[in-house]
Amino acid sequence: MSSPNDTAAAEAAKPSHFIRQAIEHDLQAGTYALRRWGGQPGDGPSHQAGMADPARIRTRFPPEPNGYLHIGHAKSIWLNFSLAAEYGGVCHLRFDDTNPEKEEQEYVDSIRDMVRWLGWDHHFADDPARPGVRQPHEYFASDYFDFMYRAAEHLIEAGHAYVDEQSAEQIRASRGDFGTPGTDSPFRHRTPAENLARFREMRDGQHPDGAMVLRAKIDMASPNINLRDPAIYRIRHATHHNTGDRWCIYPMYTFAHPIEDALEQITHSICTLEFEDQRPFYDWLLERLCEGGLLTAPPPRQYEFARLNVGHVITSKRKLRQLVEEGHVAGWDDPRMPTLAGLRRRGYTPDALRLFAERSGVTKTSNAWTDYAALDAALRETLDPVAPRAMAVLEPLKLVIENWTEVFGSPDHLEPCHAPVHPHHPELGQRQFMLGRELWIERSDYEDTPPKGFFRLFPGNKVRLKYGYVIECLGAIKDEAGRASGVSARLIKDTKSGTPGADSVKVKGVITWVAAADGLPAEVRLYDRLFTEEQPDAGGRDFLSVLNPRSLTTVQAIVEPSLAGAQPEDRYQFERHGFFVADRAEHVAGDRLVFNRVTGLKDSWGK
Ligand code: ATP
Ligand code: MG
């Protein structure tokens, strides 16, 4: 029976959090409803300045293009894009490229690829503020350098900024600390005209790097050290990837970021907790620029959430680079890397990453660690309903059916067998393969002397060849070292799966197999965690000292013929083994088969 509480219950089931609450509050209060879209740099020529902005909210994902995106970024991407989508808004992909030295095109390209891969491709083609304009919804912070410069001059003229000629060391020393207020710079009381003249000299290249900086003039005694006259512009004689040699002064991140948000009419600027102490400066700066008429109120607001930390994973860009440059992994897209490029190659899906991000929640609890097993669980849940099945033998051992000729009349006879592509999707049809006199089975499916609870092959025992016949094990063929180099068995007639007599012989074990006649060789890469410790760099430990020496095992496997046509990035469940993906870099359909293990069928993290 339905009750009046049903809707309330459904509402409550939707994970709410403080950012969502802030958005709902702003939508109800109409905080940004009257905002006019200002016609900003980077908006494209088709944009009409002064038009009301039909996007209800605007968020942004603002990576600095100085490295590859990692799993932590996936969370930020998911949060920003999905909130915008959910509330009828827009999310911007903004390259925060205000630092001239570190950024490279390679990173811009890979970031763009990954955001699209995660499923936000459509988002770039369809901005309500620019109907019909099929342009990427993509922005570069360096496009705003002119505005940032004007904003700096405005602050100077209004008495809110000054050029400080102290050395970096002197500035640091006079900033004070938690218990001690800072002391004023001797340059703090210059007139706006003097400051403006100096700042223009900085701009015109008349001073070397580090000779002076522009500082905001706020409060040297503030309990928040970030408000003790932070530097906002510095001299850097460097070539920028976008603006070339046009500038030799560059804005500091804390100054640039709020302006980027404001120019793009961002409403909710979402970042990680370490920026919480920067929020007062963010607000101070935008208020000053609104006051001065350079921006229109209301300005964007910043909201902070706890960053995602995943067990057995490191996300520091510097450390990831070290892994690549020192050759501990095969590259940025090595399937063991927590980069999105690595996770993609490993076979992880956008769906699984989204589910994982969603479940990890949006909180203000710093230092929370999410178990890697949660990511694997999300993978299994999303892959199991869709991944086609296949049989693969990862550690092959030959099995010979001794009575084959007797049963089928010829040693070369091949008996057709079939199996569903997916057990719950009959519409996907059947896979076809052959049973022959010689088969490949898993080495671990045979024991001379069975341990307790072992129901597979040992002399005298009967098992079912999955989708085939029941066989009885006759014993092992041994090599000189006494190791099983093969198994011999006899087939029991009239027990073929799917035929009326199939159940006439009861067995406790079922094994997977591939016929020697139609099996295909494949390279299979079995991945394990990259670090043996849950927090590889905890307490200042050298993370390289806890690299897992067994993070990659490569085996020569034999797989069923239905995999001949597997395309790069096709994902399968290898029966009994787990989920596998055709490697996107090295697998060549019908020629060189290479599969990566995405994850096992069960959680192995507890072991
Ligand atoms: P850096 O150490 O160079 O600052 P970063 O990881 O913060 O690296 P950015 O390119 O500045 O990289 O990040 C882009 C966005 O992704 C930022 O909004 C940042 O807050 C967010 N982000 C980065 N790491 C995580 C994480 N682990 N969890 C959630 N969000 C993250
Ligand atoms: Mg950052």
CSV table of C-alpha atoms in Angstrom, one decimal, residues 194-596:
chain,number,residue,atom,x,y,z
A,194,GLU,CA,53.9,54.6,-7.2
A,195,ASN,CA,52.6,51.1,-7.1
A,196,LEU,CA,51.0,51.4,-10.5
A,197,ALA,CA,54.3,52.6,-12.0
A,198,ARG,CA,56.3,49.7,-10.5
A,199,PHE,CA,53.7,47.2,-11.5
A,200,ARG,CA,53.9,48.4,-15.1
A,201,GLU,CA,57.7,48.1,-15.0
A,202,MET,CA,57.2,44.5,-13.8
A,203,ARG,CA,54.9,43.9,-16.8
A,204,ASP,CA,57.3,45.6,-19.2
A,205,GLY,CA,60.1,43.3,-18.3
A,206,GLN,CA,62.2,45.9,-16.5
A,207,HIS,CA,62.9,43.7,-13.5
A,208,PRO,CA,64.3,40.2,-13.2
A,209,ASP,CA,62.4,37.2,-11.7
A,210,GLY,CA,61.9,37.5,-8.0
A,211,ALA,CA,62.8,41.2,-7.8
A,212,MET,CA,59.4,42.2,-6.6
A,213,VAL,CA,55.8,40.9,-6.3
A,214,LEU,CA,52.4,42.4,-6.3
A,215,ARG,CA,50.7,41.8,-2.9
A,216,ALA,CA,47.0,42.2,-1.9
A,217,LYS,CA,46.8,44.7,0.9
A,218,ILE,CA,44.5,43.1,3.5
A,219,ASP,CA,45.5,42.5,7.1
A,220,MET,CA,49.0,41.5,8.4
A,221,ALA,CA,47.4,40.6,11.7
A,222,SER,CA,44.7,38.4,10.4
A,223,PRO,CA,44.4,35.1,12.3
A,224,ASN,CA,44.1,33.5,8.8
A,225,ILE,CA,47.7,33.7,7.4
A,226,ASN,CA,46.3,33.5,3.9
A,227,LEU,CA,45.0,37.0,4.4
A,228,ARG,CA,48.3,38.5,5.5
A,229,ASP,CA,48.9,40.3,2.2
A,230,PRO,CA,49.2,37.3,-0.1
A,231,ALA,CA,51.3,37.6,-3.3
A,232,ILE,CA,49.0,37.9,-6.4
A,233,TYR,CA,51.4,38.5,-9.3
A,234,ARG,CA,55.0,37.5,-9.8
A,235,ILE,CA,57.7,38.1,-12.4
A,236,ARG,CA,58.5,35.0,-14.5
A,237,HIS,CA,60.4,35.4,-17.7
A,238,ALA,CA,59.1,32.3,-19.3
A,239,THR,CA,57.3,31.3,-22.5
A,240,HIS,CA,53.7,30.2,-22.0
A,241,HIS,CA,52.2,27.4,-24.2
A,242,ASN,CA,49.3,29.6,-25.1
A,243,THR,CA,50.4,33.2,-24.7
A,244,GLY,CA,54.0,32.7,-25.8
A,245,ASP,CA,56.3,35.6,-24.7
A,246,ARG,CA,53.5,38.1,-24.4
A,247,TRP,CA,53.7,38.2,-20.6
A,248,CYS,CA,56.6,38.1,-18.1
A,249,ILE,CA,54.4,38.5,-15.1
A,250,TYR,CA,51.9,35.7,-14.1
A,251,PRO,CA,49.1,35.7,-11.6
A,252,MET,CA,49.3,33.4,-8.6
A,253,TYR,CA,46.9,30.5,-8.4
A,254,THR,CA,45.0,32.0,-5.4
A,255,PHE,CA,44.4,35.2,-7.4
A,256,ALA,CA,43.7,33.6,-10.7
A,257,HIS,CA,41.3,31.0,-9.7
A,258,PRO,CA,38.4,33.1,-8.2
A,259,ILE,CA,38.6,35.3,-11.3
A,260,GLU,CA,38.4,32.4,-13.6
A,261,ASP,CA,35.3,31.2,-11.8
A,262,ALA,CA,33.7,34.6,-11.9
A,263,LEU,CA,34.4,35.2,-15.6
A,264,GLU,CA,32.8,31.9,-16.5
A,265,GLN,CA,29.8,32.7,-14.3
A,266,ILE,CA,30.4,29.7,-12.2
A,267,THR,CA,27.9,29.5,-9.4
A,268,HIS,CA,29.2,26.7,-7.2
A,269,SER,CA,33.0,26.3,-7.2
A,270,ILE,CA,33.8,22.9,-5.7
A,271,CYS,CA,37.2,22.0,-4.5
A,272,THR,CA,39.0,19.8,-2.0
A,273,LEU,CA,39.4,20.7,1.7
A,274,GLU,CA,42.9,22.0,1.5
A,275,PHE,CA,41.5,25.2,0.0
A,276,GLU,CA,39.2,25.9,2.9
A,277,ASP,CA,41.6,28.5,4.4
A,278,GLN,CA,41.7,30.2,1.0
A,279,ARG,CA,38.0,30.8,0.9
A,280,PRO,CA,38.2,34.2,2.8
A,281,PHE,CA,40.6,35.5,0.2
A,282,TYR,CA,38.4,34.1,-2.6
A,283,ASP,CA,35.5,36.1,-1.2
A,284,TRP,CA,37.6,39.2,-0.5
A,285,LEU,CA,38.9,39.4,-4.0
A,286,LEU,CA,35.6,38.9,-5.8
A,287,GLU,CA,33.9,41.4,-3.5
A,288,ARG,CA,36.5,44.0,-4.3
A,289,LEU,CA,36.1,43.4,-8.0
A,290,CYS,CA,32.3,43.5,-7.8
A,291,GLU,CA,32.6,46.8,-5.9
A,292,GLY,CA,34.8,48.2,-8.5
A,293,GLY,CA,32.4,47.2,-11.3
A,294,LEU,CA,34.8,44.8,-12.9
A,295,LEU,CA,32.5,41.9,-12.1
A,296,THR,CA,28.8,41.7,-11.5
A,297,ALA,CA,27.4,40.3,-8.3
A,298,PRO,CA,26.6,37.8,-7.0
A,299,PRO,CA,30.0,36.2,-7.3
A,300,PRO,CA,30.5,32.4,-7.2
A,301,ARG,CA,30.9,30.7,-3.9
A,302,GLN,CA,33.5,28.1,-3.0
A,303,TYR,CA,32.6,24.7,-1.4
A,304,GLU,CA,35.1,22.2,-0.1
A,305,PHE,CA,34.8,18.4,0.2
A,306,ALA,CA,37.3,15.8,1.4
A,307,ARG,CA,39.5,14.4,-1.3
A,308,LEU,CA,39.3,10.8,-2.3
A,309,ASN,CA,42.0,8.6,-0.9
A,310,VAL,CA,42.1,5.0,-2.1
A,311,GLY,CA,43.9,2.2,-0.3
A,312,HIS,CA,47.0,0.8,-2.0
A,313,VAL,CA,47.0,3.8,-4.4
A,314,ILE,CA,49.1,6.9,-4.6
A,315,THR,CA,47.8,10.0,-6.3
A,316,SER,CA,50.6,12.5,-6.0
A,317,LYS,CA,51.5,13.7,-9.5
A,318,ARG,CA,55.2,13.8,-8.5
A,319,LYS,CA,55.3,10.2,-7.3
A,320,LEU,CA,53.3,8.9,-10.3
A,321,ARG,CA,55.8,10.6,-12.5
A,322,GLN,CA,58.6,9.0,-10.6
A,323,LEU,CA,57.1,5.5,-11.2
A,324,VAL,CA,57.0,6.2,-14.9
A,325,GLU,CA,60.4,7.9,-15.3
A,326,GLU,CA,62.3,5.4,-13.2
A,327,GLY,CA,60.7,2.5,-15.1
A,328,HIS,CA,58.8,0.9,-12.2
A,329,VAL,CA,55.8,0.7,-14.5
A,330,ALA,CA,55.6,0.6,-18.3
A,331,GLY,CA,54.2,4.1,-18.8
A,332,TRP,CA,51.4,6.5,-17.8
A,333,ASP,CA,48.8,4.0,-19.1
A,334,ASP,CA,50.3,1.0,-17.4
A,335,PRO,CA,47.3,-1.0,-16.2
A,336,ARG,CA,48.7,-0.9,-12.7
A,337,MET,CA,48.7,2.9,-12.6
A,338,PRO,CA,45.8,4.7,-10.8
A,339,THR,CA,45.8,7.2,-13.7
A,340,LEU,CA,42.6,7.2,-15.7
A,341,ALA,CA,44.6,6.2,-18.7
A,342,GLY,CA,45.9,3.2,-16.7
A,343,LEU,CA,42.5,2.3,-15.3
A,344,ARG,CA,41.0,2.4,-18.8
A,345,ARG,CA,43.7,0.2,-20.2
A,346,ARG,CA,43.2,-2.2,-17.2
A,347,GLY,CA,39.6,-2.5,-18.4
A,348,TYR,CA,37.8,-0.4,-15.7
A,349,THR,CA,34.7,1.2,-17.1
A,350,PRO,CA,33.3,4.7,-16.8
A,351,ASP,CA,30.2,3.1,-15.2
A,352,ALA,CA,32.2,1.4,-12.5
A,353,LEU,CA,34.2,4.6,-11.8
A,354,ARG,CA,31.0,6.6,-11.5
A,355,LEU,CA,29.4,4.1,-9.2
A,356,PHE,CA,32.5,4.1,-7.1
A,357,ALA,CA,32.7,7.9,-6.9
A,358,GLU,CA,29.0,8.1,-6.0
A,359,ARG,CA,29.4,5.6,-3.2
A,360,SER,CA,32.5,7.2,-1.8
A,361,GLY,CA,30.2,10.1,-0.8
A,362,VAL,CA,30.7,13.8,-0.4
A,363,THR,CA,31.9,14.7,3.1
A,364,LYS,CA,34.1,17.1,5.0
A,365,THR,CA,35.9,14.2,6.8
A,366,SER,CA,39.6,14.6,5.8
A,367,ASN,CA,41.9,11.6,6.0
A,368,ALA,CA,39.2,9.1,5.2
A,369,TRP,CA,40.4,6.2,3.1
A,370,THR,CA,38.3,4.2,0.7
A,371,ASP,CA,39.0,0.5,0.4
A,372,TYR,CA,40.2,-0.6,-3.0
A,373,ALA,CA,37.8,-3.5,-2.7
A,374,ALA,CA,34.9,-1.0,-3.2
A,375,LEU,CA,36.2,-0.2,-6.6
A,376,ASP,CA,36.4,-3.9,-7.6
A,377,ALA,CA,32.9,-4.4,-6.2
A,378,ALA,CA,31.6,-1.6,-8.4
A,379,LEU,CA,33.4,-3.2,-11.4
A,380,ARG,CA,31.9,-6.6,-10.8
A,381,GLU,CA,28.5,-5.2,-10.3
A,382,THR,CA,28.6,-3.3,-13.6
A,383,LEU,CA,30.4,-5.9,-15.7
A,384,ASP,CA,28.6,-9.0,-14.6
A,385,PRO,CA,25.3,-8.1,-16.2
A,386,VAL,CA,26.8,-7.2,-19.5
A,387,ALA,CA,30.1,-9.0,-20.1
A,388,PRO,CA,30.0,-11.9,-22.6
A,389,ARG,CA,31.3,-15.2,-21.2
A,390,ALA,CA,34.2,-17.2,-22.6
A,391,MET,CA,36.3,-20.2,-21.5
A,392,ALA,CA,40.1,-19.6,-21.2
A,393,VAL,CA,42.7,-21.9,-19.7
A,394,LEU,CA,45.4,-19.7,-18.0
A,395,GLU,CA,47.8,-22.5,-17.0
A,396,PRO,CA,47.3,-25.1,-19.6
A,397,LEU,CA,47.8,-28.8,-19.0
A,398,LYS,CA,47.0,-31.3,-21.9
A,399,LEU,CA,44.1,-33.8,-21.3
A,400,VAL,CA,43.8,-36.8,-23.7
A,401,ILE,CA,40.5,-38.7,-24.0
A,402,GLU,CA,41.8,-42.3,-24.6
A,403,ASN,CA,38.5,-43.8,-25.8
A,404,TRP,CA,37.7,-41.0,-28.3
A,405,THR,CA,38.0,-43.1,-31.4
A,406,GLU,CA,36.0,-45.9,-29.8
A,407,VAL,CA,33.2,-43.4,-29.1
A,408,PHE,CA,33.2,-41.2,-32.2
A,409,GLY,CA,34.7,-43.5,-34.8
A,410,SER,CA,37.8,-41.3,-35.7
A,411,PRO,CA,40.6,-39.7,-33.7
A,412,ASP,CA,40.1,-36.5,-35.7
A,413,HIS,CA,36.4,-36.3,-35.0
A,414,LEU,CA,35.4,-32.9,-33.5
A,415,GLU,CA,32.2,-32.7,-31.5
A,416,PRO,CA,30.4,-29.3,-31.7
A,417,CYS,CA,29.4,-27.8,-28.4
A,418,HIS,CA,27.7,-24.5,-27.5
A,419,ALA,CA,27.2,-22.2,-24.5
A,420,PRO,CA,25.2,-19.0,-24.0
A,421,VAL,CA,27.0,-15.8,-24.6
A,422,HIS,CA,25.5,-14.6,-21.4
A,423,PRO,CA,23.5,-16.7,-19.0
A,424,HIS,CA,20.8,-14.1,-18.4
A,425,HIS,CA,20.6,-12.8,-21.9
A,426,PRO,CA,19.4,-15.6,-24.2
A,427,GLU,CA,18.9,-12.9,-26.9
A,428,LEU,CA,22.7,-12.6,-27.2
A,429,GLY,CA,22.8,-16.1,-28.7
A,430,GLN,CA,25.2,-19.0,-28.3
A,431,ARG,CA,29.0,-19.4,-28.7
A,432,GLN,CA,30.2,-22.4,-30.7
A,433,PHE,CA,33.3,-24.4,-30.1
A,434,MET,CA,34.6,-28.0,-30.5
A,435,LEU,CA,35.3,-30.8,-28.2
A,436,GLY,CA,38.1,-33.1,-29.5
A,437,ARG,CA,40.4,-35.9,-28.4
A,438,GLU,CA,42.9,-33.5,-27.0
A,439,LEU,CA,42.0,-30.6,-24.7
A,440,TRP,CA,43.6,-28.0,-22.5
A,441,ILE,CA,42.6,-27.9,-18.9
A,442,GLU,CA,43.8,-25.8,-15.9
A,443,ARG,CA,46.9,-27.4,-14.3
A,444,SER,CA,45.3,-26.7,-10.9
A,445,ASP,CA,42.3,-29.0,-11.9
A,446,TYR,CA,44.4,-32.1,-11.5
A,447,GLU,CA,45.8,-33.7,-8.3
A,448,ASP,CA,47.5,-37.1,-7.8
A,449,THR,CA,46.2,-37.2,-4.3
A,450,PRO,CA,43.1,-35.0,-3.8
A,451,PRO,CA,43.1,-32.7,-0.7
A,452,LYS,CA,39.9,-32.7,1.3
A,453,GLY,CA,37.0,-31.1,-0.6
A,454,PHE,CA,38.7,-31.4,-4.0
A,455,PHE,CA,36.1,-32.7,-6.5
A,456,ARG,CA,38.0,-32.2,-9.8
A,457,LEU,CA,40.4,-34.5,-11.6
A,458,PHE,CA,42.2,-37.2,-9.7
A,459,PRO,CA,42.6,-40.9,-10.6
A,460,GLY,CA,39.2,-42.6,-10.6
A,461,ASN,CA,37.1,-39.4,-10.2
A,462,LYS,CA,34.5,-38.2,-12.7
A,463,VAL,CA,33.9,-34.6,-13.6
A,464,ARG,CA,31.9,-32.7,-16.2
A,465,LEU,CA,33.6,-30.8,-19.0
A,466,LYS,CA,31.5,-27.7,-18.9
A,467,TYR,CA,29.0,-27.7,-21.8
A,468,GLY,CA,30.4,-31.1,-22.8
A,469,TYR,CA,30.6,-34.6,-21.5
A,470,VAL,CA,31.3,-36.3,-18.2
A,471,ILE,CA,34.8,-37.8,-18.2
A,472,GLU,CA,36.6,-40.2,-15.8
A,473,CYS,CA,40.2,-39.5,-14.9
A,474,LEU,CA,42.6,-42.3,-15.5
A,475,GLY,CA,45.7,-40.7,-14.2
A,476,ALA,CA,48.6,-38.4,-15.0
A,477,ILE,CA,51.2,-38.6,-17.7
A,478,LYS,CA,54.5,-37.7,-15.9
A,479,ASP,CA,57.6,-35.9,-17.2
A,480,GLU,CA,61.1,-36.8,-16.1
A,481,ALA,CA,60.8,-34.6,-13.0
A,482,GLY,CA,57.7,-36.5,-12.0
A,483,ARG,CA,55.5,-33.5,-12.7
A,484,ALA,CA,52.1,-34.1,-14.5
A,485,SER,CA,52.7,-33.2,-18.2
A,486,GLY,CA,49.3,-34.4,-19.2
A,487,VAL,CA,46.2,-36.2,-17.9
A,488,SER,CA,44.4,-39.1,-19.5
A,489,ALA,CA,40.7,-39.7,-19.2
A,490,ARG,CA,37.9,-41.6,-20.7
A,491,LEU,CA,34.6,-40.1,-21.9
A,492,ILE,CA,31.3,-41.4,-20.7
A,493,LYS,CA,28.9,-41.8,-23.6
A,494,ASP,CA,25.4,-40.2,-23.7
A,495,THR,CA,26.3,-37.6,-21.0
A,496,LYS,CA,26.5,-34.5,-23.3
A,497,SER,CA,25.2,-31.3,-21.6
A,498,GLY,CA,21.7,-30.4,-22.9
A,499,THR,CA,20.9,-33.9,-24.1
A,500,PRO,CA,18.4,-36.2,-22.3
A,501,GLY,CA,21.0,-38.5,-20.8
A,502,ALA,CA,23.2,-35.6,-19.4
A,503,ASP,CA,22.3,-36.2,-15.8
A,504,SER,CA,22.6,-40.0,-15.8
A,505,VAL,CA,26.0,-39.8,-14.2
A,506,LYS,CA,26.2,-37.5,-11.1
A,507,VAL,CA,29.4,-35.6,-10.6
A,508,LYS,CA,30.5,-33.1,-8.0
A,509,GLY,CA,33.0,-31.2,-10.1
A,510,VAL,CA,32.7,-29.2,-13.3
A,511,ILE,CA,35.8,-27.9,-15.1
A,512,THR,CA,36.4,-25.5,-17.9
A,513,TRP,CA,38.5,-26.4,-21.0
A,514,VAL,CA,39.4,-25.5,-24.5
A,515,ALA,CA,40.0,-28.0,-27.3
A,516,ALA,CA,43.5,-28.2,-28.7
A,517,ALA,CA,41.9,-28.2,-32.2
A,518,ASP,CA,40.3,-24.8,-32.0
A,519,GLY,CA,41.8,-23.1,-29.0
A,520,LEU,CA,43.7,-19.9,-29.7
A,521,PRO,CA,46.9,-18.8,-28.0
A,522,ALA,CA,46.6,-15.6,-26.0
A,523,GLU,CA,48.9,-13.6,-23.7
A,524,VAL,CA,47.1,-12.9,-20.5
A,525,ARG,CA,48.3,-10.3,-18.0
A,526,LEU,CA,47.3,-11.0,-14.4
A,527,TYR,CA,47.5,-7.8,-12.3
A,528,ASP,CA,47.7,-7.4,-8.6
A,529,ARG,CA,47.9,-4.3,-6.4
A,530,LEU,CA,51.0,-2.1,-7.1
A,531,PHE,CA,51.8,-1.6,-3.5
A,532,THR,CA,51.8,-4.1,-0.6
A,533,GLU,CA,50.8,-1.5,2.0
A,534,GLU,CA,47.5,0.2,2.2
A,535,GLN,CA,49.0,3.6,2.7
A,536,PRO,CA,52.2,3.3,0.6
A,537,ASP,CA,53.7,6.7,1.6
A,538,ALA,CA,52.3,6.9,5.2
A,539,GLY,CA,54.6,8.4,7.8
A,540,GLY,CA,57.2,9.6,5.2
A,541,ARG,CA,58.0,6.0,4.1
A,542,ASP,CA,59.6,5.7,0.7
A,543,PHE,CA,56.7,4.4,-1.4
A,544,LEU,CA,59.1,2.5,-3.7
A,545,SER,CA,60.1,0.3,-0.8
A,546,VAL,CA,56.7,-1.2,-0.8
A,547,LEU,CA,56.2,-1.9,-4.5
A,548,ASN,CA,54.6,-5.3,-4.9
A,549,PRO,CA,57.1,-7.5,-6.8
A,550,ARG,CA,54.2,-9.6,-8.1
A,551,SER,CA,52.0,-6.9,-9.4
A,552,LEU,CA,52.2,-8.4,-12.9
A,553,THR,CA,52.3,-12.0,-13.9
A,554,THR,CA,52.1,-12.8,-17.7
A,555,VAL,CA,50.9,-16.2,-18.8
A,556,GLN,CA,50.5,-17.9,-22.1
A,557,ALA,CA,46.9,-19.0,-22.1
A,558,ILE,CA,44.6,-20.9,-24.5
A,559,VAL,CA,41.2,-19.3,-25.2
A,560,GLU,CA,38.0,-20.4,-26.9
A,561,PRO,CA,37.6,-19.5,-30.6
A,562,SER,CA,34.8,-17.0,-30.0
A,563,LEU,CA,37.5,-14.6,-28.8
A,564,ALA,CA,39.2,-14.5,-32.2
A,565,GLY,CA,37.2,-11.4,-33.1
A,566,ALA,CA,37.6,-9.6,-29.8
A,567,GLN,CA,38.2,-5.9,-30.4
A,568,PRO,CA,40.5,-3.8,-28.2
A,569,GLU,CA,38.6,-2.8,-25.0
A,570,ASP,CA,36.0,-5.6,-25.4
A,571,ARG,CA,35.4,-7.0,-21.9
A,572,TYR,CA,34.6,-10.6,-21.1
A,573,GLN,CA,34.1,-12.8,-18.1
A,574,PHE,CA,36.4,-15.8,-18.4
A,575,GLU,CA,34.4,-18.4,-16.7
A,576,ARG,CA,35.8,-19.3,-13.2
A,577,HIS,CA,38.6,-16.7,-13.6
A,578,GLY,CA,37.1,-13.2,-13.5
A,579,PHE,CA,36.8,-10.2,-15.9
A,580,PHE,CA,39.2,-9.6,-18.7
A,581,VAL,CA,39.7,-6.9,-21.3
A,582,ALA,CA,41.3,-7.0,-24.7
A,583,ASP,CA,44.3,-4.7,-24.3
A,584,ARG,CA,43.7,-1.4,-26.0
A,585,ALA,CA,47.3,-0.9,-26.9
A,586,GLU,CA,48.6,-4.3,-27.9
A,587,HIS,CA,45.7,-6.6,-28.7
A,588,VAL,CA,45.1,-7.1,-32.5
A,589,ALA,CA,41.9,-8.9,-33.3
A,590,GLY,CA,42.4,-12.2,-35.1
A,591,ASP,CA,46.2,-11.9,-34.9
A,592,ARG,CA,47.7,-11.2,-31.5
A,593,LEU,CA,45.4,-11.8,-28.6
A,594,VAL,CA,46.3,-9.9,-25.4
A,595,PHE,CA,44.0,-9.8,-22.4
A,596,ASN,CA,44.3,-8.0,-19.1
